[in-house]
Tab-separated table of C-alpha atoms in Angstrom:
chain	number	residue	atom	x	y	z
A	6	MET	CA	90.417	136.905	74.137
A	7	ASN	CA	89.207	134.340	76.579
A	8	GLY	CA	86.517	135.193	79.015
A	9	GLN	CA	87.401	134.728	82.631
A	10	ASN	CA	85.030	134.215	85.448
A	11	ASN	CA	85.287	137.291	87.633
A	12	ILE	CA	85.145	135.271	90.861
A	13	ASN	CA	88.218	133.311	89.997
A	14	THR	CA	90.642	135.609	88.289
A	15	GLU	CA	92.864	135.799	91.340
A	16	VAL	CA	93.128	132.024	91.811
A	17	ALA	CA	95.385	129.837	89.726
A	18	PRO	CA	93.725	128.218	86.723
A	19	LEU	CA	93.158	124.463	86.726
A	20	LEU	CA	94.262	124.189	83.171
A	21	ASN	CA	96.500	126.660	81.436
A	22	ALA	CA	97.803	126.502	77.904
A	23	GLN	CA	100.587	128.763	76.700
A	24	ASN	CA	101.495	129.669	73.122
A	25	LEU	CA	100.041	126.571	71.488
A	26	LEU	CA	100.806	126.003	67.847
A	27	CYS	CA	98.814	123.423	65.945
A	28	GLU	CA	99.490	122.199	62.445
A	29	ARG	CA	97.366	119.717	60.530
A	30	GLY	CA	99.003	118.575	57.350
A	31	GLU	CA	100.945	121.617	56.230
A	32	ARG	CA	98.385	124.112	57.422
A	33	VAL	CA	98.758	126.096	60.627
A	34	LEU	CA	95.401	125.968	62.404
A	35	PHE	CA	96.335	128.293	65.208
A	36	ALA	CA	99.483	129.792	66.633
A	37	ASN	CA	100.344	131.556	69.875
A	38	LEU	CA	97.143	130.408	71.441
A	39	SER	CA	96.930	130.786	75.197
A	40	LEU	CA	93.951	130.046	77.360
A	41	SER	CA	93.070	129.277	80.937
A	42	LEU	CA	90.325	127.211	82.435
A	43	TYR	CA	89.397	127.923	86.034
A	44	ALA	CA	87.378	126.001	88.557
A	45	HIS	CA	83.723	127.093	88.469
A	46	GLN	CA	84.088	127.987	84.818
A	47	ALA	CA	82.332	126.848	81.676
A	48	LEU	CA	84.158	127.741	78.513
A	49	HIS	CA	82.560	127.526	75.103
A	50	VAL	CA	85.119	127.246	72.299
A	51	ARG	CA	83.678	128.740	69.152
A	52	GLY	CA	84.880	128.921	65.591
A	53	VAL	CA	83.916	128.094	62.049
A	54	ASN	CA	84.326	124.567	60.666
A	55	GLY	CA	87.979	123.715	60.305
A	56	SER	CA	89.179	126.410	62.668
A	57	GLY	CA	90.747	123.811	64.940
A	58	LYS	CA	88.237	123.418	67.768
A	59	THR	CA	88.536	119.653	67.890
A	60	SER	CA	92.319	119.839	67.506
A	61	LEU	CA	92.493	122.288	70.398
A	62	LEU	CA	90.478	120.000	72.647
A	63	ARG	CA	92.552	117.003	71.634
A	64	ILE	CA	95.770	118.888	72.326
A	65	LEU	CA	94.499	119.859	75.768
A	66	CYS	CA	93.614	116.212	76.480
A	67	GLY	CA	97.007	115.062	75.344
A	68	LEU	CA	95.685	113.029	72.411
A	69	LEU	CA	97.420	115.307	69.945
A	70	PRO	CA	100.865	116.760	70.569
A	71	ALA	CA	101.136	120.517	70.102
A	72	VAL	CA	103.918	121.530	67.751
A	73	GLU	CA	104.827	124.285	70.194
A	74	GLY	CA	103.572	125.436	73.547
A	75	GLU	CA	103.030	124.093	77.016
A	76	ILE	CA	100.046	122.945	78.981
A	77	TYR	CA	99.935	123.291	82.752
A	78	TRP	CA	97.679	121.441	85.157
A	79	CYS	CA	97.351	123.313	88.469
A	80	GLY	CA	100.566	125.153	87.607
A	81	ARG	CA	102.581	122.059	86.716
A	82	ASP	CA	103.612	121.000	83.260
A	83	VAL	CA	101.274	118.124	82.287
A	84	ARG	CA	104.206	116.113	81.013
A	85	HIS	CA	105.388	115.890	84.606
A	86	CYS	CA	102.048	115.079	86.181
A	87	GLN	CA	100.265	113.002	83.561
A	88	HIS	CA	98.777	110.610	86.071
A	89	GLU	CA	97.222	113.361	88.209
A	90	TYR	CA	96.022	115.234	85.148
A	91	ARG	CA	94.405	112.266	83.459
A	92	ALA	CA	92.774	111.202	86.700
A	93	GLN	CA	90.930	114.543	86.708
A	94	LEU	CA	90.077	114.685	83.041
A	95	ALA	CA	87.071	113.308	81.218
A	96	TYR	CA	86.788	113.611	77.455
A	97	VAL	CA	83.816	112.943	75.246
A	98	GLY	CA	84.688	113.364	71.602
A	99	HIS	CA	83.160	112.767	68.205
A	100	LYS	CA	83.756	109.062	68.581
A	101	SER	CA	81.636	107.887	71.448
A	102	GLY	CA	83.997	105.263	72.867
A	103	ILE	CA	80.965	103.006	73.262
A	104	LYS	CA	81.098	99.350	72.285
A	105	ALA	CA	78.075	98.371	70.202
A	106	GLU	CA	78.170	94.760	71.430
A	107	LEU	CA	78.184	95.652	75.112
A	108	THR	CA	75.260	96.913	77.130
A	109	ALA	CA	75.251	100.458	78.469
A	110	GLN	CA	76.052	99.151	81.909
A	111	GLU	CA	78.979	97.024	80.724
A	112	ASN	CA	80.359	99.970	78.795
A	113	LEU	CA	80.252	102.182	81.848
A	114	ARG	CA	81.765	99.503	84.034
A	115	THR	CA	84.819	99.481	81.778
A	116	ALA	CA	84.981	103.267	81.900
A	117	GLN	CA	84.810	103.062	85.679
A	118	MET	CA	87.692	100.568	85.889
A	119	LEU	CA	89.888	102.769	83.738
A	120	LEU	CA	89.667	105.509	86.359
A	121	ALA	CA	92.381	106.087	88.867
A	122	HIS	CA	90.025	106.704	91.748
A	123	ALA	CA	86.813	105.391	93.201
A	124	PRO	CA	83.896	106.091	90.855
A	125	ALA	CA	81.858	109.182	91.621
A	126	CYS	CA	78.571	107.422	91.070
A	127	SER	CA	77.577	103.941	90.034
A	128	PRO	CA	76.995	103.182	86.335
A	129	THR	CA	73.347	102.467	87.079
A	130	ASP	CA	72.815	105.835	88.765
A	131	ALA	CA	74.638	107.665	85.998
A	132	LEU	CA	72.488	106.042	83.313
A	133	ASP	CA	69.413	106.720	85.370
A	134	ARG	CA	70.242	110.420	85.540
A	135	LEU	CA	70.515	110.552	81.767
A	136	GLY	CA	67.142	108.901	81.403
A	137	LEU	CA	68.445	105.562	80.189
A	138	ALA	CA	67.166	103.392	83.036
A	139	ASN	CA	64.930	101.376	80.709
A	140	VAL	CA	67.660	100.457	78.202
A	141	ILE	CA	70.410	99.679	80.660
A	142	ASN	CA	70.722	96.034	79.617
A	143	LEU	CA	70.398	96.454	75.867
A	144	PRO	CA	73.472	96.200	73.649
A	145	CYS	CA	74.443	99.759	72.727
A	146	GLY	CA	74.336	98.870	69.033
A	147	LEU	CA	70.555	98.725	69.345
A	148	LEU	CA	70.312	102.208	70.812
A	149	SER	CA	69.699	105.334	68.764
A	150	ALA	CA	72.520	107.795	68.085
A	151	GLY	CA	71.158	110.116	70.757
A	152	GLN	CA	70.936	107.353	73.316
A	153	GLN	CA	74.507	106.282	72.552
A	154	GLN	CA	75.653	109.849	73.034
A	155	ARG	CA	73.901	109.838	76.406
A	156	VAL	CA	75.759	106.665	77.399
A	157	ALA	CA	79.001	108.430	76.460
A	158	LEU	CA	77.997	111.437	78.551
A	159	ALA	CA	77.086	109.190	81.477
A	160	ARG	CA	80.787	108.395	81.599
A	161	LEU	CA	81.377	111.943	82.841
A	162	LEU	CA	79.245	111.327	85.908
A	163	VAL	CA	80.926	108.012	86.661
A	164	SER	CA	84.382	109.479	86.201
A	165	GLY	CA	84.103	112.127	88.906
A	166	ALA	CA	86.707	114.029	86.901
A	167	ARG	CA	87.131	117.686	87.664
A	168	VAL	CA	87.600	118.861	84.088
A	169	TRP	CA	85.154	117.869	81.402
A	170	ILE	CA	86.271	118.355	77.826
A	171	LEU	CA	83.321	117.914	75.516
A	172	ASP	CA	83.458	118.003	71.747
A	173	GLU	CA	79.964	118.641	70.415
A	174	PRO	CA	78.232	117.025	73.384
A	175	PHE	CA	74.767	117.987	72.156
A	176	THR	CA	74.999	116.120	68.844
A	177	ALA	CA	71.955	113.963	68.174
A	178	LEU	CA	70.269	114.908	71.449
A	179	ASP	CA	66.680	116.088	71.517
A	180	GLN	CA	65.699	119.342	73.211
A	181	ASN	CA	64.744	117.820	76.545
A	182	ILE	CA	67.992	115.941	76.781
A	183	VAL	CA	69.988	119.020	75.787
A	184	ALA	CA	68.374	120.762	78.755
A	185	LEU	CA	69.151	117.783	80.969
A	186	VAL	CA	72.802	117.680	79.922
A	187	SER	CA	73.063	121.452	80.318
A	188	ALA	CA	71.729	121.060	83.852
A	189	LEU	CA	74.413	118.438	84.559
A	190	ILE	CA	77.069	120.833	83.279
A	191	VAL	CA	75.725	123.627	85.478
A	192	GLU	CA	75.721	121.339	88.477
A	193	HIS	CA	79.269	120.248	87.772
A	194	VAL	CA	80.511	123.812	87.393
A	195	GLN	CA	78.735	124.936	90.560
A	196	ALA	CA	80.325	122.073	92.461
A	197	GLY	CA	83.785	123.322	91.574
A	198	GLY	CA	84.391	121.607	88.271
A	199	ALA	CA	85.321	123.106	84.950
A	200	VAL	CA	83.862	122.413	81.549
A	201	MET	CA	85.230	123.195	78.125
A	202	LEU	CA	82.966	122.462	75.212
A	203	THR	CA	82.372	123.082	71.560
A	204	SER	CA	78.922	123.287	70.098
A	205	HIS	CA	77.259	124.616	67.009
A	206	GLN	CA	74.056	125.051	68.925
A	207	VAL	CA	73.277	127.908	71.261
A	208	VAL	CA	74.359	126.704	74.683
A	209	ALA	CA	72.117	127.790	77.518
A	210	LEU	CA	73.492	127.172	80.982
A	211	PRO	CA	70.997	128.711	83.384
A	212	GLY	CA	72.513	129.847	86.661
A	213	ILE	CA	76.117	130.177	85.597
A	214	GLU	CA	78.057	132.485	83.381
A	215	LEU	CA	79.238	130.968	80.129
A	216	ASN	CA	82.568	132.219	78.867
A	217	TYR	CA	83.550	132.226	75.238
A	218	PHE	CA	86.783	131.588	73.479
A	219	THR	CA	86.791	132.227	69.766
A	220	LEU	CA	89.145	130.639	67.268
A	221	ASN	CA	89.617	132.440	64.001
B	24	MET	CA	72.626	116.778	94.617
B	25	VAL	CA	75.021	119.674	94.235
B	26	GLU	CA	76.260	119.060	97.746
B	27	ALA	CA	76.664	115.369	97.055
B	28	SER	CA	78.800	115.930	94.015
B	29	HIS	CA	80.790	118.627	95.796
B	30	LYS	CA	81.951	116.016	98.274
B	31	LEU	CA	83.560	114.090	95.453
B	32	TYR	CA	86.076	116.792	94.836
B	33	VAL	CA	86.924	116.974	98.515
B	34	LYS	CA	87.467	113.235	98.708
B	35	LYS	CA	91.081	112.462	98.041
B	36	ALA	CA	91.585	110.433	94.908
B	37	VAL	CA	92.319	106.859	95.927
B	38	PRO	CA	94.309	105.229	93.170
B	39	ALA	CA	92.547	102.080	92.002
B	40	SER	CA	95.111	99.598	90.911
B	41	ALA	CA	96.258	99.392	87.331
B	42	TRP	CA	95.999	95.657	87.826
B	43	ARG	CA	92.228	95.852	88.159
B	44	ALA	CA	91.983	98.084	85.111
B	45	CYS	CA	93.932	95.498	83.113
B	46	LEU	CA	91.689	92.699	84.327
B	47	GLN	CA	88.650	94.708	83.280
B	48	VAL	CA	90.107	95.300	79.806
B	49	LEU	CA	90.829	91.580	79.560
B	50	ARG	CA	87.324	90.702	80.642
B	51	ARG	CA	85.763	93.233	78.294
B	52	ASP	CA	87.730	91.952	75.311
B	53	LEU	CA	86.842	88.339	76.057
B	54	LEU	CA	83.182	89.315	76.356
B	55	LEU	CA	83.389	91.178	73.056
B	56	SER	CA	84.946	88.160	71.344
B	57	LEU	CA	82.134	86.046	72.667
B	58	ARG	CA	79.579	88.440	71.181
B	59	ARG	CA	81.187	88.660	67.756
B	60	ARG	CA	82.425	85.141	67.266
B	61	SER	CA	83.124	85.293	63.530
B	62	GLU	CA	85.983	87.712	64.060
B	63	PHE	CA	88.101	85.134	65.848
B	64	SER	CA	86.629	81.942	64.376
B	65	ASN	CA	87.537	82.952	60.803
B	66	PRO	CA	91.316	82.711	61.348
B	67	LEU	CA	90.785	79.318	62.986
B	68	PHE	CA	88.788	78.026	60.017
B	69	PHE	CA	91.498	79.386	57.789
B	70	TYR	CA	94.093	77.450	59.792
B	71	VAL	CA	92.208	74.164	59.596
B	72	ILE	CA	91.340	74.543	55.906
B	73	VAL	CA	94.869	75.448	54.786
B	74	VAL	CA	96.438	72.557	56.676
B	75	SER	CA	93.866	70.022	55.504
B	76	LEU	CA	94.299	71.035	51.844
B	77	PHE	CA	97.938	69.975	51.770
B	78	PRO	CA	97.348	66.196	51.840
B	79	LEU	CA	94.951	66.669	48.899
B	80	ALA	CA	97.283	68.864	46.921
B	81	ILE	CA	100.626	67.164	47.497
B	82	SER	CA	100.287	63.519	48.374
B	83	PRO	CA	98.425	61.464	50.925
B	84	ALA	CA	101.556	59.344	51.509
B	85	PRO	CA	102.323	59.347	55.248
B	86	LYS	CA	106.051	59.812	54.684
B	87	THR	CA	105.651	62.964	52.578
B	88	LEU	CA	103.092	64.403	54.956
B	89	GLN	CA	105.280	63.729	57.957
B	90	MET	CA	108.090	65.586	56.243
B	91	ILE	CA	106.104	68.703	55.345
B	92	ALA	CA	103.858	68.744	58.425
B	93	PRO	CA	105.936	70.975	60.766
B	94	GLY	CA	106.390	73.621	58.091
B	95	VAL	CA	102.793	73.494	56.880
B	96	ILE	CA	101.319	73.726	60.345
B	97	TRP	CA	103.612	76.547	61.392
B	98	VAL	CA	103.116	78.602	58.237
B	99	ALA	CA	99.353	78.186	58.515
B	100	ALA	CA	99.449	79.143	62.207
B	101	LEU	CA	101.548	82.186	61.426
B	102	LEU	CA	99.222	83.389	58.674
B	103	ALA	CA	96.152	82.728	60.809
B	104	THR	CA	97.683	84.847	63.582
B	105	LEU	CA	98.401	87.602	61.099
B	106	LEU	CA	94.819	87.441	59.858
B	107	ALA	CA	93.463	87.726	63.382
B	108	LEU	CA	95.773	90.579	64.339
B	109	GLU	CA	94.061	92.982	62.010
B	110	HIS	CA	91.139	93.049	64.424
B	111	LEU	CA	93.201	93.650	67.548
B	112	PHE	CA	92.774	97.437	67.693
B	113	ARG	CA	90.461	98.063	64.788
B	114	SER	CA	87.078	98.287	66.459
B	115	ASP	CA	88.597	100.184	69.377
B	116	TYR	CA	90.031	102.661	66.918
B	117	ASP	CA	86.794	103.006	64.991
B	118	ASP	CA	84.501	103.558	67.949
B	119	GLY	CA	86.816	105.742	70.037
B	120	SER	CA	87.489	103.249	72.826
B	121	LEU	CA	91.164	103.551	72.002
B	122	GLU	CA	91.115	107.266	72.858
B	123	GLN	CA	89.597	106.417	76.200
B	124	LEU	CA	92.284	103.792	76.841
B	125	VAL	CA	95.023	106.299	76.002
B	126	LEU	CA	93.420	108.918	78.255
B	127	SER	CA	93.227	106.547	81.193
B	128	PRO	CA	95.633	107.433	83.979
B	129	HIS	CA	96.826	103.831	84.056
B	130	PRO	CA	99.924	102.890	82.072
B	131	LEU	CA	98.886	102.275	78.493
B	132	ALA	CA	101.487	99.525	78.065
B	133	ALA	CA	99.763	97.479	80.779
B	134	LEU	CA	96.309	97.976	79.244
B	135	VAL	CA	97.652	97.074	75.821
B	136	PHE	CA	99.253	93.964	77.265
B	137	ALA	CA	95.866	92.944	78.653
B	138	LYS	CA	94.372	93.354	75.180
B	139	VAL	CA	97.070	91.185	73.628
B	140	VAL	CA	96.530	88.503	76.271
B	141	ALA	CA	92.796	88.520	75.532
B	142	HIS	CA	93.563	88.300	71.839
B	143	TRP	CA	95.894	85.351	72.342
B	144	LEU	CA	93.290	83.572	74.478
B	145	VAL	CA	90.722	83.712	71.683
B	146	THR	CA	93.067	83.097	68.731
B	147	GLY	CA	96.367	81.527	69.821
B	148	LEU	CA	94.961	79.165	72.412
B	149	PRO	CA	92.192	77.636	70.232
B	150	LEU	CA	94.793	77.266	67.481
B	151	LEU	CA	96.914	75.306	69.918
B	152	LEU	CA	93.954	73.126	70.872
B	153	LEU	CA	93.125	72.345	67.232
B	154	THR	CA	96.692	71.340	66.437
B	155	PRO	CA	96.684	67.716	67.774
B	156	MET	CA	93.888	66.907	65.348
B	157	LEU	CA	95.762	68.435	62.408
B	158	ALA	CA	98.993	66.742	63.458
B	159	MET	CA	97.117	63.448	63.300
B	160	PHE	CA	95.895	64.279	59.753
B	161	LEU	CA	99.518	64.724	58.746
B	162	HIS	CA	100.767	61.556	60.433
B	163	LEU	CA	103.026	63.284	62.947
B	164	SER	CA	104.282	60.999	65.704
B	165	ALA	CA	103.108	61.571	69.262
B	166	GLN	CA	106.531	62.816	70.253
B	167	GLN	CA	106.725	65.284	67.367
B	168	THR	CA	103.193	66.451	68.132
B	169	SER	CA	104.120	67.222	71.706
B	170	ILE	CA	107.165	69.216	70.579
B	171	LEU	CA	104.988	70.964	67.986
B	172	LEU	CA	102.530	71.951	70.707
B	173	LEU	CA	105.349	73.205	72.864
B	174	THR	CA	106.719	75.365	70.035
B	175	LEU	CA	103.257	76.762	69.363
B	176	PHE	CA	102.806	77.434	73.059
B	177	LEU	CA	106.054	79.397	73.146
B	178	GLY	CA	105.767	80.833	69.659
B	179	THR	CA	102.192	82.071	69.211
B	180	PRO	CA	102.366	84.537	72.140
B	181	THR	CA	105.501	85.960	70.541
B	182	LEU	CA	103.639	86.285	67.249
B	183	SER	CA	100.726	88.062	68.940
B	184	LEU	CA	102.992	90.400	70.873
B	185	LEU	CA	105.113	91.337	67.860
B	186	GLY	CA	102.042	91.623	65.689
B	187	ALA	CA	100.457	94.037	68.140
B	188	VAL	CA	103.173	96.584	67.331
B	189	GLY	CA	102.370	96.318	63.632
B	190	ALA	CA	98.632	96.369	64.272
B	191	ALA	CA	99.039	99.519	66.369
B	192	LEU	CA	101.046	101.251	63.659
B	193	THR	CA	98.663	100.371	60.849
B	194	VAL	CA	95.244	100.573	62.508
B	195	GLY	CA	94.557	104.056	61.170
B	196	LEU	CA	95.458	103.242	57.585
B	197	ARG	CA	93.307	102.045	54.723
B	198	ASN	CA	95.480	99.267	53.282
B	199	ARG	CA	96.383	97.963	56.668
B	200	GLY	CA	96.270	94.228	55.861
B	201	LEU	CA	99.117	94.181	53.366
B	202	LEU	CA	101.195	96.713	55.229
B	203	LEU	CA	100.820	94.778	58.456
B	204	ALA	CA	102.111	91.632	56.740
B	205	LEU	CA	105.051	93.483	55.216
B	206	LEU	CA	105.977	95.059	58.527
B	207	ILE	CA	105.598	92.021	60.708
B	208	LEU	CA	106.540	88.969	58.629
B	209	PRO	CA	110.296	89.669	58.734
B	210	LEU	CA	110.074	89.720	62.528
B	211	TYR	CA	108.231	86.396	62.495
B	212	ILE	CA	110.941	84.581	60.565
B	213	PRO	CA	113.245	83.744	63.514
B	214	VAL	CA	110.298	82.251	65.406
B	215	LEU	CA	109.315	80.229	62.338
B	216	ILE	CA	112.849	78.917	61.746
B	217	PHE	CA	113.484	77.819	65.312
B	218	ALA	CA	110.018	76.344	65.788
B	219	VAL	CA	110.040	74.274	62.597
B	220	ALA	CA	113.644	73.178	63.166
B	221	SER	CA	112.834	71.872	66.617
B	222	VAL	CA	109.859	69.818	65.365
B	223	VAL	CA	111.892	68.418	62.460
B	224	ASN	CA	114.811	67.590	64.742
B	225	ALA	CA	112.512	65.920	67.234
B	226	GLY	CA	111.427	63.634	64.379
B	227	VAL	CA	114.962	62.394	63.822
B	228	GLY	CA	115.731	62.062	67.501
B	229	VAL	CA	118.012	65.088	67.933
B	230	VAL	CA	117.842	66.953	71.252
B	231	VAL	CA	115.819	70.145	70.741
B	232	THR	CA	116.208	71.939	74.069
B	233	GLY	CA	118.465	74.539	72.436
B	234	GLN	CA	115.873	75.591	69.874
B	235	LEU	CA	113.133	75.571	72.480
B	236	ALA	CA	115.270	77.767	74.712
B	237	VAL	CA	115.682	80.259	71.873
B	238	LEU	CA	111.902	80.281	71.325
B	239	GLY	CA	111.404	80.875	75.033
B	240	ALA	CA	113.946	83.674	74.998
B	241	LEU	CA	112.225	85.326	72.027
B	242	CYS	CA	108.946	85.095	73.911
B	243	VAL	CA	110.401	86.719	77.028
B	244	LEU	CA	112.035	89.424	74.941
B	245	ALA	CA	108.731	90.156	73.205
B	246	LEU	CA	106.944	90.185	76.580
B	247	CYS	CA	109.360	92.798	77.902
B	248	LEU	CA	109.666	95.079	74.900
B	249	THR	CA	106.503	95.003	72.825
B	250	PRO	CA	103.873	96.358	75.255
B	251	VAL	CA	105.796	99.616	75.612
B	252	THR	CA	106.427	99.798	71.860
B	253	THR	CA	102.793	99.062	71.069
B	254	ALA	CA	101.643	101.773	73.474
B	255	ALA	CA	103.951	104.296	71.813
B	256	ALA	CA	102.747	103.216	68.367
B	257	LEU	CA	99.114	103.667	69.404
B	258	LYS	CA	99.790	107.200	70.611
B	259	VAL	CA	101.358	108.022	67.258
B	260	THR	CA	98.428	106.468	65.410
B	261	LEU	CA	95.903	108.606	67.276
B	262	THR	CA	97.515	111.925	66.381
């Protein structure tokens, strides 16, 4: 069901979920779901609206408890290594996590302090890479939806996390920025990271193989 | 660039201290309060207005005012705290910052504690600073005023800490204001009783160290138990 990068099938997955069962309200969204995410892998989770893509990502992050099933980080149950797991995880969801009253730089500084390790790159550099150098000192409430989404994505660069979990990362971004963000994903995957994302757009990641996981 | 970022994964993760993360949360929340002043100034206005209406409504006679003052001031302070608490996690919940706090590798209880401290600094502390003026309106003696300030100093942190649990449980709901009051007010009653009793007793010259000790104990108990409870409540709210 899930695509696996042929280079990595013999190595242990970074993230491994076994027999997940998710219920929202009284409805079972998915049952017996197992998937693995390897280093050097980009995984696109697909499915129709309401098929549980967001729930799956939230379960993997630990924001939503799975009714059944286990999640393993580097072979260890995440419940026993939460600190290590969270230190290597960056999540950008539907809610940006950006404070409208703070500037982009102040927002990223908070994100940086919440990390468990030294930041991978400075907030200024991260914003610069996402083309936000000219609005760095504006309150985020004044930025457009696309610019706010870019500030949220800049958090990934600052975090230095190994696993990126992205829920609709391309929302509100224009074509050039989609290409820019795709390039960042490719770079991250090539450097040994792993990315799991959902998107309703066609995701083009030049240079790496994109794997698919379909929820039905 | 690829090489540069590759190095990051080789570099061993050096744990930055949770302490610094808490300080950053504290600083961020204080900065936010500064940028949206109405959110924390409204409960303070409420406090001043409610207390200053009593002399008009009941009687301007110093004796009557002196008698009702401890109760009036404490009830107004309690309701003002409750009013302010609604905002403790709300914007964080709405904009997704709460998810990021929960996902941080640092202990959530510590980060939550930092938020409550920031909240107390912008609501409880100004309330404390306004109180001498209001005590003067109500003809409280200097000695009673000092005891009143002491009870507020010991009591308002307890109110904020206890209220944080309720705020965390109700932040995702629509009718959160009423529910928060219903959940939290019963827990506030011991604080109210001991605080008012000590101010009243101070007025008639009875030793109040016992009541103050109970207030202090409640504060310490809340300090120990509520951050963990609030963190657990927030995790439940986010699911």
